[in-house]
Amino acid sequence: MEKPETLWGLFQKKNLNRRDFLKTCVALTAIMGLPPDKYLEVARAAETKKLTPVIWLHGHECTGCDEAFIRSQTPLVSDVVLNMISLEYSDTLAASSGAPFEHHMTEIIKKYPGQYILAVSGAIPLGEDGAYCMVGGRPFVTAVKEAAKGAAAVIEYGSCAAWGGIQAANPNPTRSVSVSDVISGPPIIKVPGCPPIPEVMTGVIMHYALFGQLPPLDGKGRPRQFYGNRIHDTCYRRPFFDSGMFVENFDDVGSKAGWCLYKLGCRGPEAYNSCGNIRWWNGLSYPIQSGAPCIGCGSNKFWDHGPFYQRVPNIPVPNTITDADKAGVIAVTAAVAGVAVHGVASAISKHRHEKEQETHKG
């Protein structure tokens, strides 16, 4: 490939005006979680920063991360892939295949050492010398290690790459592990989720492509702007929790009225993600909004935390309301006690998370 152009250079080549360019920079500023006054910095970077080469490898996974990625609406994934980065290798999104395509990846690694981003979806199985996942006739673990040596940064897309994935659930017969368990050297950022939110995926890669550095990370190596809030704190059903109004069964009155799903196993009080504010499909919906409790799919070992619809953690809650008309006669002491106990446990969890962030920063 020739030396990558800048984003502004591509706009000029396609006869797009300055106004459209600045609109794009404003949209990028928002999706990266930056303050509005940062859009000028984004614009300057888009004018001068060459498009970053990207190599995207796929291991033990279901391709759900790619399915999420191509559904990004802001920015459109077509703009990201064709105009904002230089996607040089992706064995699921590319039209090319076979030996020539594998050779192209090797050439990119040699030509741009320390300049390309390595994105990885899927866990790395170590069992049977990596025979459980072969790519191009080689164990996936070998391909990842080789590509990581010259990478400027590594993005772990999805819970499989970030934590090991469902295939790492007990008893983990393939000995699947996360990407960071087998490589070291380049900075690594985790973008967990099963799959991650599309705009989170594009926002993270664009942050590095524009600024040449990873966004601020929390104590677990995740971008703070997307994983800094608990779903419980951004959930529109939170007032029902505070009022002691819980769904008891998926077909009861509370379920139809949109009450809190905590008693049906919702992990919102301990899950950190952007589902409640960014949502899915250009902000249309997310699991809780569609009536399904959060399963904490961005958390490590969420698949081993017990049945998804079992109440976890076992925080005492007030009496369940089965009829909205009876809300006024619920014992005030029971409601206050339940919310207070939850508040203490919730505060402890949040304090622990913030302490991890401070430790990481230090």
mmCIF file of C-alpha atoms in Angstrom:
data_model
loop_
_atom_site.group_PDB
_atom_site.id
_atom_site.type_symbol
_atom_site.label_atom_id
_atom_site.label_comp_id
_atom_site.label_asym_id
_atom_site.label_seq_id
_atom_site.Cartn_x
_atom_site.Cartn_y
_atom_site.Cartn_z
ATOM 1 C CA MET A 1 0.000 0.000 0.000
ATOM 2 C CA GLU A 2 1.063 3.603 -0.548
ATOM 3 C CA LYS A 3 1.695 5.939 2.336
ATOM 4 C CA PRO A 4 -1.722 6.597 3.970
ATOM 5 C CA GLU A 5 -3.406 9.944 3.412
ATOM 6 C CA THR A 6 -5.028 12.194 5.990
ATOM 7 C CA LEU A 7 -8.782 12.348 6.553
ATOM 8 C CA TRP A 8 -8.841 15.928 5.276
ATOM 9 C CA GLY A 9 -6.893 14.846 2.197
ATOM 10 C CA LEU A 10 -9.541 12.253 1.419
ATOM 11 C CA PHE A 11 -12.303 14.862 1.787
ATOM 12 C CA GLN A 12 -10.513 17.103 -0.707
ATOM 13 C CA LYS A 13 -9.933 14.250 -3.147
ATOM 14 C CA LYS A 14 -13.661 13.467 -3.078
ATOM 15 C CA ASN A 15 -14.605 17.143 -3.516
ATOM 16 C CA LEU A 16 -16.255 17.345 -0.088
ATOM 17 C CA ASN A 17 -16.284 20.807 1.436
ATOM 18 C CA ARG A 18 -14.818 22.108 4.678
ATOM 19 C CA ARG A 19 -18.226 22.287 6.341
ATOM 20 C CA ASP A 20 -18.767 18.541 5.862
ATOM 21 C CA PHE A 21 -15.287 17.880 7.199
ATOM 22 C CA LEU A 22 -15.949 19.896 10.370
ATOM 23 C CA LYS A 23 -19.334 18.196 10.850
ATOM 24 C CA THR A 24 -17.518 14.864 10.733
ATOM 25 C CA CYS A 25 -14.996 16.076 13.314
ATOM 26 C CA VAL A 26 -17.805 17.197 15.635
ATOM 27 C CA ALA A 27 -19.452 13.775 15.347
ATOM 28 C CA LEU A 28 -16.135 12.040 16.054
ATOM 29 C CA THR A 29 -15.595 14.237 19.115
ATOM 30 C CA ALA A 30 -18.965 13.195 20.524
ATOM 31 C CA ILE A 31 -18.624 9.464 19.863
ATOM 32 C CA MET A 32 -15.151 9.407 21.443
ATOM 33 C CA GLY A 33 -16.647 10.768 24.642
ATOM 34 C CA LEU A 34 -14.659 14.023 24.504
ATOM 35 C CA PRO A 35 -15.914 17.458 25.631
ATOM 36 C CA PRO A 36 -17.416 19.581 22.816
ATOM 37 C CA ASP A 37 -14.541 22.093 22.975
ATOM 38 C CA LYS A 38 -12.122 19.330 21.916
ATOM 39 C CA TYR A 39 -13.475 19.246 18.370
ATOM 40 C CA LEU A 40 -10.789 21.688 17.178
ATOM 41 C CA GLU A 41 -8.100 19.268 18.373
ATOM 42 C CA VAL A 42 -9.889 16.480 16.528
ATOM 43 C CA ALA A 43 -10.021 18.616 13.383
ATOM 44 C CA ARG A 44 -6.302 19.428 13.590
ATOM 45 C CA ALA A 45 -5.460 15.759 14.037
ATOM 46 C CA ALA A 46 -7.691 14.819 11.081
ATOM 47 C CA GLU A 47 -5.855 17.388 8.949
ATOM 48 C CA THR A 48 -2.352 16.183 9.743
ATOM 49 C CA LYS A 49 -2.451 12.578 11.012
ATOM 50 C CA LYS A 50 -1.922 9.946 8.365
ATOM 51 C CA LEU A 51 -4.539 7.204 8.234
ATOM 52 C CA THR A 52 -3.486 4.439 10.595
ATOM 53 C CA PRO A 53 -2.923 0.939 9.155
ATOM 54 C CA VAL A 54 -5.044 -1.662 10.983
ATOM 55 C CA ILE A 55 -4.686 -5.436 11.095
ATOM 56 C CA TRP A 56 -7.707 -7.274 12.507
ATOM 57 C CA LEU A 57 -7.289 -10.913 13.503
ATOM 58 C CA HIS A 58 -10.045 -13.353 14.492
ATOM 59 C CA GLY A 59 -9.628 -16.327 16.789
ATOM 60 C CA HIS A 60 -11.997 -18.339 18.986
ATOM 61 C CA GLU A 61 -15.170 -16.315 18.499
ATOM 62 C CA CYS A 62 -18.608 -16.205 16.873
ATOM 63 C CA THR A 63 -18.018 -13.173 14.588
ATOM 64 C CA GLY A 64 -20.533 -11.225 16.676
ATOM 65 C CA CYS A 65 -17.986 -8.425 17.168
ATOM 66 C CA ASP A 66 -17.765 -7.908 13.402
ATOM 67 C CA GLU A 67 -21.558 -7.953 13.189
ATOM 68 C CA ALA A 68 -21.650 -5.213 15.823
ATOM 69 C CA PHE A 69 -18.848 -3.198 14.223
ATOM 70 C CA ILE A 70 -20.528 -2.984 10.809
ATOM 71 C CA ARG A 71 -23.659 -1.577 12.468
ATOM 72 C CA SER A 72 -21.974 1.544 13.796
ATOM 73 C CA GLN A 73 -24.086 4.558 12.843
ATOM 74 C CA THR A 74 -22.054 7.440 14.270
ATOM 75 C CA PRO A 75 -19.656 7.336 12.591
ATOM 76 C CA LEU A 76 -20.864 5.013 9.832
ATOM 77 C CA VAL A 77 -18.600 1.996 9.630
ATOM 78 C CA SER A 78 -18.226 2.577 5.894
ATOM 79 C CA ASP A 79 -16.664 5.966 6.658
ATOM 80 C CA VAL A 80 -14.372 4.441 9.281
ATOM 81 C CA VAL A 81 -13.130 1.615 7.072
ATOM 82 C CA LEU A 82 -12.886 3.554 3.803
ATOM 83 C CA ASN A 83 -11.908 7.053 4.961
ATOM 84 C CA MET A 84 -10.708 7.167 8.585
ATOM 85 C CA ILE A 85 -8.389 4.183 8.974
ATOM 86 C CA SER A 86 -6.504 1.988 6.546
ATOM 87 C CA LEU A 87 -7.926 -1.494 7.219
ATOM 88 C CA GLU A 88 -5.240 -3.678 5.674
ATOM 89 C CA TYR A 89 -6.295 -7.097 6.950
ATOM 90 C CA SER A 90 -9.553 -8.579 8.201
ATOM 91 C CA ASP A 91 -10.348 -12.128 7.171
ATOM 92 C CA THR A 92 -14.087 -11.565 7.709
ATOM 93 C CA LEU A 93 -14.597 -8.112 6.152
ATOM 94 C CA ALA A 94 -12.154 -8.341 3.252
ATOM 95 C CA ALA A 95 -12.967 -9.493 -0.268
ATOM 96 C CA SER A 96 -9.477 -10.980 -0.629
ATOM 97 C CA SER A 97 -8.452 -14.350 0.791
ATOM 98 C CA GLY A 98 -5.906 -17.095 0.522
ATOM 99 C CA ALA A 99 -2.115 -17.005 0.321
ATOM 100 C CA PRO A 100 -1.836 -13.575 -1.407
ATOM 101 C CA PHE A 101 -3.911 -11.974 1.357
ATOM 102 C CA GLU A 102 -1.802 -13.576 4.089
ATOM 103 C CA HIS A 103 1.300 -12.339 2.261
ATOM 104 C CA HIS A 104 -0.149 -8.814 2.222
ATOM 105 C CA MET A 105 -0.517 -8.876 6.016
ATOM 106 C CA THR A 106 3.114 -9.947 6.352
ATOM 107 C CA GLU A 107 4.206 -7.074 4.125
ATOM 108 C CA ILE A 108 2.227 -4.530 6.174
ATOM 109 C CA ILE A 109 3.850 -5.782 9.381
ATOM 110 C CA LYS A 110 7.301 -5.351 7.813
ATOM 111 C CA LYS A 111 6.586 -1.986 6.204
ATOM 112 C CA TYR A 112 4.964 -0.216 9.153
ATOM 113 C CA PRO A 113 6.635 -1.454 12.355
ATOM 114 C CA GLY A 114 5.385 0.444 15.383
ATOM 115 C CA GLN A 115 2.772 2.259 13.298
ATOM 116 C CA TYR A 116 -0.172 -0.100 12.889
ATOM 117 C CA ILE A 117 -2.981 -1.040 15.245
ATOM 118 C CA LEU A 118 -3.591 -4.719 15.925
ATOM 119 C CA ALA A 119 -7.236 -5.472 16.629
ATOM 120 C CA VAL A 120 -8.111 -8.950 17.863
ATOM 121 C CA SER A 121 -11.506 -10.601 18.246
ATOM 122 C CA GLY A 122 -11.783 -13.964 19.906
ATOM 123 C CA ALA A 123 -9.951 -15.880 22.601
ATOM 124 C CA ILE A 124 -6.641 -17.675 22.140
ATOM 125 C CA PRO A 125 -6.830 -21.436 22.810
ATOM 126 C CA LEU A 126 -3.582 -22.886 24.144
ATOM 127 C CA GLY A 127 -4.699 -26.503 24.504
ATOM 128 C CA GLU A 128 -3.136 -29.122 22.211
ATOM 129 C CA ASP A 129 -0.471 -26.601 21.149
ATOM 130 C CA GLY A 130 -3.120 -24.249 19.771
ATOM 131 C CA ALA A 131 -4.721 -26.848 17.488
ATOM 132 C CA TYR A 132 -8.243 -25.790 18.509
ATOM 133 C CA CYS A 133 -7.976 -22.635 16.373
ATOM 134 C CA MET A 134 -5.903 -22.707 13.202
ATOM 135 C CA VAL A 135 -5.679 -19.740 10.813
ATOM 136 C CA GLY A 136 -3.912 -20.159 7.493
ATOM 137 C CA GLY A 137 -2.553 -23.510 8.653
ATOM 138 C CA ARG A 138 -0.976 -22.038 11.796
ATOM 139 C CA PRO A 139 -2.144 -21.899 15.415
ATOM 140 C CA PHE A 140 -3.897 -18.631 16.124
ATOM 141 C CA VAL A 141 -1.604 -17.970 19.071
ATOM 142 C CA THR A 142 1.372 -17.916 16.683
ATOM 143 C CA ALA A 143 -0.295 -15.415 14.344
ATOM 144 C CA VAL A 144 -1.209 -13.095 17.223
ATOM 145 C CA LYS A 145 2.287 -13.112 18.718
ATOM 146 C CA GLU A 146 3.891 -12.327 15.371
ATOM 147 C CA ALA A 147 1.485 -9.489 14.588
ATOM 148 C CA ALA A 148 1.781 -8.006 18.093
ATOM 149 C CA LYS A 149 5.573 -7.609 17.939
ATOM 150 C CA GLY A 150 5.397 -4.549 15.689
ATOM 151 C CA ALA A 151 2.033 -3.162 16.774
ATOM 152 C CA ALA A 152 1.750 0.376 18.120
ATOM 153 C CA ALA A 153 -1.251 -0.713 20.197
ATOM 154 C CA VAL A 154 -3.524 -3.720 20.596
ATOM 155 C CA ILE A 155 -7.313 -3.546 20.864
ATOM 156 C CA GLU A 156 -9.086 -6.526 22.411
ATOM 157 C CA TYR A 157 -12.534 -6.411 20.808
ATOM 158 C CA GLY A 158 -15.191 -8.322 22.722
ATOM 159 C CA SER A 159 -15.242 -10.331 25.935
ATOM 160 C CA CYS A 160 -13.584 -13.294 24.212
ATOM 161 C CA ALA A 161 -10.440 -11.313 23.418
ATOM 162 C CA ALA A 162 -10.593 -9.313 26.662
ATOM 163 C CA TRP A 163 -11.290 -12.130 29.136
ATOM 164 C CA GLY A 164 -11.250 -15.475 27.300
ATOM 165 C CA GLY A 165 -14.904 -15.601 26.350
ATOM 166 C CA ILE A 166 -17.578 -18.215 26.729
ATOM 167 C CA GLN A 167 -15.164 -20.887 25.532
ATOM 168 C CA ALA A 168 -13.095 -20.129 28.649
ATOM 169 C CA ALA A 169 -16.031 -21.016 30.918
ATOM 170 C CA ASN A 170 -15.467 -23.878 33.340
ATOM 171 C CA PRO A 171 -14.008 -26.377 32.676
ATOM 172 C CA ASN A 172 -12.363 -24.590 29.698
ATOM 173 C CA PRO A 173 -11.296 -27.716 27.777
ATOM 174 C CA THR A 174 -9.488 -25.717 25.066
ATOM 175 C CA ARG A 175 -7.527 -23.654 27.642
ATOM 176 C CA SER A 176 -8.773 -20.436 26.039
ATOM 177 C CA VAL A 177 -7.261 -17.221 27.389
ATOM 178 C CA SER A 178 -7.380 -13.519 26.651
ATOM 179 C CA VAL A 179 -5.033 -11.791 24.226
ATOM 180 C CA SER A 180 -3.201 -10.009 27.046
ATOM 181 C CA ASP A 181 -2.425 -13.399 28.611
ATOM 182 C CA VAL A 182 -0.090 -14.310 25.750
ATOM 183 C CA ILE A 183 1.425 -11.019 24.538
ATOM 184 C CA SER A 184 3.285 -8.159 26.179
ATOM 185 C CA GLY A 185 5.007 -5.015 25.020
ATOM 186 C CA PRO A 186 2.538 -2.806 23.134
ATOM 187 C CA PRO A 187 -0.178 -0.983 25.084
ATOM 188 C CA ILE A 188 -3.403 -2.986 25.255
ATOM 189 C CA ILE A 189 -6.953 -1.689 25.556
ATOM 190 C CA LYS A 190 -9.904 -3.896 26.419
ATOM 191 C CA VAL A 191 -13.269 -3.292 24.734
ATOM 192 C CA PRO A 192 -15.395 -6.053 26.316
ATOM 193 C CA GLY A 193 -18.982 -6.926 25.570
ATOM 194 C CA CYS A 194 -20.723 -9.852 23.939
ATOM 195 C CA PRO A 195 -20.565 -8.101 21.570
ATOM 196 C CA PRO A 196 -19.433 -4.537 22.364
ATOM 197 C CA ILE A 197 -21.593 -1.563 21.411
ATOM 198 C CA PRO A 198 -20.835 -0.658 17.754
ATOM 199 C CA GLU A 199 -20.092 3.018 18.448
ATOM 200 C CA VAL A 200 -17.775 2.047 21.300
ATOM 201 C CA MET A 201 -15.762 -0.083 18.882
ATOM 202 C CA THR A 202 -15.433 2.668 16.281
ATOM 203 C CA GLY A 203 -14.909 5.356 18.926
ATOM 204 C CA VAL A 204 -11.938 3.566 20.480
ATOM 205 C CA ILE A 205 -10.142 2.893 17.220
ATOM 206 C CA MET A 206 -10.718 6.449 16.018
ATOM 207 C CA HIS A 207 -9.308 7.883 19.239
ATOM 208 C CA TYR A 208 -6.000 6.129 18.636
ATOM 209 C CA ALA A 209 -6.055 6.777 14.896
ATOM 210 C CA LEU A 210 -6.422 10.531 15.464
ATOM 211 C CA PHE A 211 -4.319 11.134 18.573
ATOM 212 C CA GLY A 212 -1.784 8.294 18.396
ATOM 213 C CA GLN A 213 -2.517 7.217 21.960
ATOM 214 C CA LEU A 214 -5.041 5.195 23.884
ATOM 215 C CA PRO A 215 -7.912 6.977 25.644
ATOM 216 C CA PRO A 216 -7.794 7.124 29.471
ATOM 217 C CA LEU A 217 -8.262 3.634 30.911
ATOM 218 C CA ASP A 218 -9.840 2.349 34.118
ATOM 219 C CA GLY A 219 -8.274 -0.164 36.488
ATOM 220 C CA LYS A 220 -9.228 -3.058 34.221
ATOM 221 C CA GLY A 221 -7.747 -1.562 31.061
ATOM 222 C CA ARG A 222 -11.059 -0.362 29.574
ATOM 223 C CA PRO A 223 -11.700 3.147 28.156
ATOM 224 C CA ARG A 224 -13.207 5.253 30.922
ATOM 225 C CA GLN A 225 -15.498 7.260 28.677
ATOM 226 C CA PHE A 226 -17.376 4.082 27.776
ATOM 227 C CA TYR A 227 -16.969 1.929 30.898
ATOM 228 C CA GLY A 228 -16.924 4.565 33.623
ATOM 229 C CA ASN A 229 -20.584 4.321 34.648
ATOM 230 C CA ARG A 230 -22.646 1.496 36.058
ATOM 231 C CA ILE A 231 -25.640 0.509 33.995
ATOM 232 C CA HIS A 232 -27.636 0.830 37.238
ATOM 233 C CA ASP A 233 -26.805 4.562 37.371
ATOM 234 C CA THR A 234 -27.902 5.259 33.784
ATOM 235 C CA CYS A 235 -30.914 2.924 33.738
ATOM 236 C CA TYR A 236 -34.284 4.559 33.140
ATOM 237 C CA ARG A 237 -35.850 1.867 35.403
ATOM 238 C CA ARG A 238 -33.793 3.007 38.409
ATOM 239 C CA PRO A 239 -36.716 4.951 39.984
ATOM 240 C CA PHE A 240 -38.680 1.687 40.175
ATOM 241 C CA PHE A 241 -35.821 0.103 42.121
ATOM 242 C CA ASP A 242 -35.745 3.016 44.534
ATOM 243 C CA SER A 243 -39.513 2.673 44.966
ATOM 244 C CA GLY A 244 -39.328 -1.068 45.619
ATOM 245 C CA MET A 245 -41.225 -1.946 42.444
ATOM 246 C CA PHE A 246 -39.770 -5.133 40.939
ATOM 247 C CA VAL A 247 -40.677 -7.568 38.182
ATOM 248 C CA GLU A 248 -41.264 -10.988 39.739
ATOM 249 C CA ASN A 249 -41.944 -12.928 36.522
ATOM 250 C CA PHE A 250 -41.481 -12.056 32.868
ATOM 251 C CA ASP A 251 -45.241 -12.079 32.283
ATOM 252 C CA ASP A 252 -46.481 -10.322 35.405
ATOM 253 C CA VAL A 253 -47.989 -6.858 35.774
ATOM 254 C CA GLY A 254 -44.654 -5.313 36.723
ATOM 255 C CA SER A 255 -43.005 -6.657 33.586
ATOM 256 C CA LYS A 256 -45.701 -5.149 31.407
ATOM 257 C CA ALA A 257 -45.411 -1.851 33.287
ATOM 258 C CA GLY A 258 -41.627 -1.679 32.870
ATOM 259 C CA TRP A 259 -40.603 -2.068 36.520
ATOM 260 C CA CYS A 260 -37.086 -2.898 37.723
ATOM 261 C CA LEU A 261 -35.641 -6.251 36.552
ATOM 262 C CA TYR A 262 -33.228 -6.661 39.452
ATOM 263 C CA LYS A 263 -35.032 -9.629 41.001
ATOM 264 C CA LEU A 264 -34.855 -11.445 37.648
ATOM 265 C CA GLY A 265 -31.070 -11.404 37.723
ATOM 266 C CA CYS A 266 -30.216 -7.971 36.311
ATOM 267 C CA ARG A 267 -26.483 -7.283 36.838
ATOM 268 C CA GLY A 268 -26.946 -3.540 36.359
ATOM 269 C CA PRO A 269 -25.735 -2.675 39.904
ATOM 270 C CA GLU A 270 -22.327 -4.253 39.211
ATOM 271 C CA ALA A 271 -21.945 -3.888 35.413
ATOM 272 C CA TYR A 272 -19.959 -1.017 33.904
ATOM 273 C CA ASN A 273 -20.844 -0.175 30.302
ATOM 274 C CA SER A 274 -22.552 2.416 28.065
ATOM 275 C CA CYS A 275 -25.695 0.442 27.246
ATOM 276 C CA GLY A 276 -27.934 2.855 29.170
ATOM 277 C CA ASN A 277 -26.761 6.013 27.399
ATOM 278 C CA ILE A 278 -25.381 5.039 23.957
ATOM 279 C CA ARG A 279 -27.673 2.015 23.510
ATOM 280 C CA TRP A 280 -27.802 0.049 20.243
ATOM 281 C CA TRP A 281 -28.758 0.743 16.645
ATOM 282 C CA ASN A 282 -28.196 4.465 16.773
ATOM 283 C CA GLY A 283 -29.676 4.772 20.270
ATOM 284 C CA LEU A 284 -32.816 2.769 19.555
ATOM 285 C CA SER A 285 -32.754 0.272 22.446
ATOM 286 C CA TYR A 286 -30.753 -2.062 24.685
ATOM 287 C CA PRO A 287 -31.529 -5.308 26.573
ATOM 288 C CA ILE A 288 -33.114 -3.731 29.660
ATOM 289 C CA GLN A 289 -35.272 -1.483 27.484
ATOM 290 C CA SER A 290 -36.504 -4.543 25.587
ATOM 291 C CA GLY A 291 -37.458 -6.280 28.840
ATOM 292 C CA ALA A 292 -34.385 -8.475 29.383
ATOM 293 C CA PRO A 293 -32.168 -8.104 32.472
ATOM 294 C CA CYS A 294 -28.530 -7.149 31.982
ATOM 295 C CA ILE A 295 -26.294 -10.250 32.115
ATOM 296 C CA GLY A 296 -23.101 -8.219 32.570
ATOM 297 C CA CYS A 297 -21.637 -9.415 29.268
ATOM 298 C CA GLY A 298 -18.756 -6.954 29.523
ATOM 299 C CA SER A 299 -17.570 -8.441 32.826
ATOM 300 C CA ASN A 300 -14.901 -11.080 33.294
ATOM 301 C CA LYS A 301 -16.333 -14.609 33.598
ATOM 302 C CA PHE A 302 -19.923 -13.389 33.325
ATOM 303 C CA TRP A 303 -20.797 -16.830 31.984
ATOM 304 C CA ASP A 304 -19.682 -18.467 35.268
ATOM 305 C CA HIS A 305 -21.640 -16.163 37.593
ATOM 306 C CA GLY A 306 -24.611 -18.506 37.869
ATOM 307 C CA PRO A 307 -27.933 -18.605 36.003
ATOM 308 C CA PHE A 308 -28.562 -15.351 34.154
ATOM 309 C CA TYR A 309 -32.050 -14.957 35.615
ATOM 310 C CA GLN A 310 -31.050 -15.651 39.213
ATOM 311 C CA ARG A 311 -30.792 -12.639 41.514
ATOM 312 C CA VAL A 312 -27.111 -11.763 41.933
ATOM 313 C CA PRO A 313 -25.772 -10.410 44.192
ATOM 314 C CA ASN A 314 -28.265 -11.313 46.894
ATOM 315 C CA ILE A 315 -28.995 -7.818 48.155
ATOM 316 C CA PRO A 316 -32.125 -7.575 50.371
ATOM 317 C CA VAL A 317 -34.920 -5.697 48.632
ATOM 318 C CA PRO A 318 -38.307 -4.364 49.762
ATOM 319 C CA ASN A 319 -41.550 -6.273 49.301
ATOM 320 C CA THR A 320 -42.470 -6.918 45.691
ATOM 321 C CA ILE A 321 -45.378 -4.886 44.368
ATOM 322 C CA THR A 322 -47.733 -7.017 42.285
ATOM 323 C CA ASP A 323 -50.301 -4.315 41.702
ATOM 324 C CA ALA A 324 -49.346 -0.739 40.919
ATOM 325 C CA ASP A 325 -52.475 0.495 42.714
ATOM 326 C CA LYS A 326 -51.129 -0.894 46.000
ATOM 327 C CA ALA A 327 -47.882 1.064 45.831
ATOM 328 C CA GLY A 328 -49.116 3.568 48.389
ATOM 329 C CA VAL A 329 -49.740 0.969 51.094
ATOM 330 C CA ILE A 330 -46.280 -0.644 51.008
ATOM 331 C CA ALA A 331 -44.635 -0.358 54.406
ATOM 332 C CA VAL A 332 -42.346 2.650 54.314
ATOM 333 C CA THR A 333 -39.865 1.014 56.660
ATOM 334 C CA ALA A 334 -39.491 -2.007 54.372
ATOM 335 C CA ALA A 335 -38.910 0.163 51.314
ATOM 336 C CA VAL A 336 -36.405 2.399 53.077
ATOM 337 C CA ALA A 337 -34.548 -0.580 54.533
ATOM 338 C CA GLY A 338 -34.269 -2.305 51.172
ATOM 339 C CA VAL A 339 -33.024 0.780 49.383
ATOM 340 C CA ALA A 340 -30.626 1.614 52.222
ATOM 341 C CA VAL A 341 -29.072 -1.861 52.212
ATOM 342 C CA HIS A 342 -28.722 -1.701 48.444
ATOM 343 C CA GLY A 343 -27.248 1.774 48.709
ATOM 344 C CA VAL A 344 -24.531 0.597 51.107
ATOM 345 C CA ALA A 345 -23.621 -2.415 48.971
ATOM 346 C CA SER A 346 -23.772 -0.323 45.813
ATOM 347 C CA ALA A 347 -21.574 2.387 47.325
ATOM 348 C CA ILE A 348 -18.992 -0.185 48.395
ATOM 349 C CA SER A 349 -18.902 -1.615 44.880
ATOM 350 C CA LYS A 350 -18.539 1.820 43.332
ATOM 351 C CA HIS A 351 -15.829 2.839 45.828
ATOM 352 C CA ARG A 352 -13.877 -0.322 44.987
ATOM 353 C CA HIS A 353 -14.132 0.477 41.270
ATOM 354 C CA GLU A 354 -12.947 4.068 41.771
ATOM 355 C CA LYS A 355 -10.062 2.882 43.948
ATOM 356 C CA GLU A 356 -8.971 0.516 41.170
ATOM 357 C CA GLN A 357 -8.986 3.446 38.760
ATOM 358 C CA GLU A 358 -6.843 5.574 41.065
ATOM 359 C CA THR A 359 -4.399 2.688 41.560
ATOM 360 C CA HIS A 360 -4.150 2.271 37.806
ATOM 361 C CA LYS A 361 -3.545 5.983 37.309
ATOM 362 C CA GLY A 362 -0.820 5.929 39.963
#
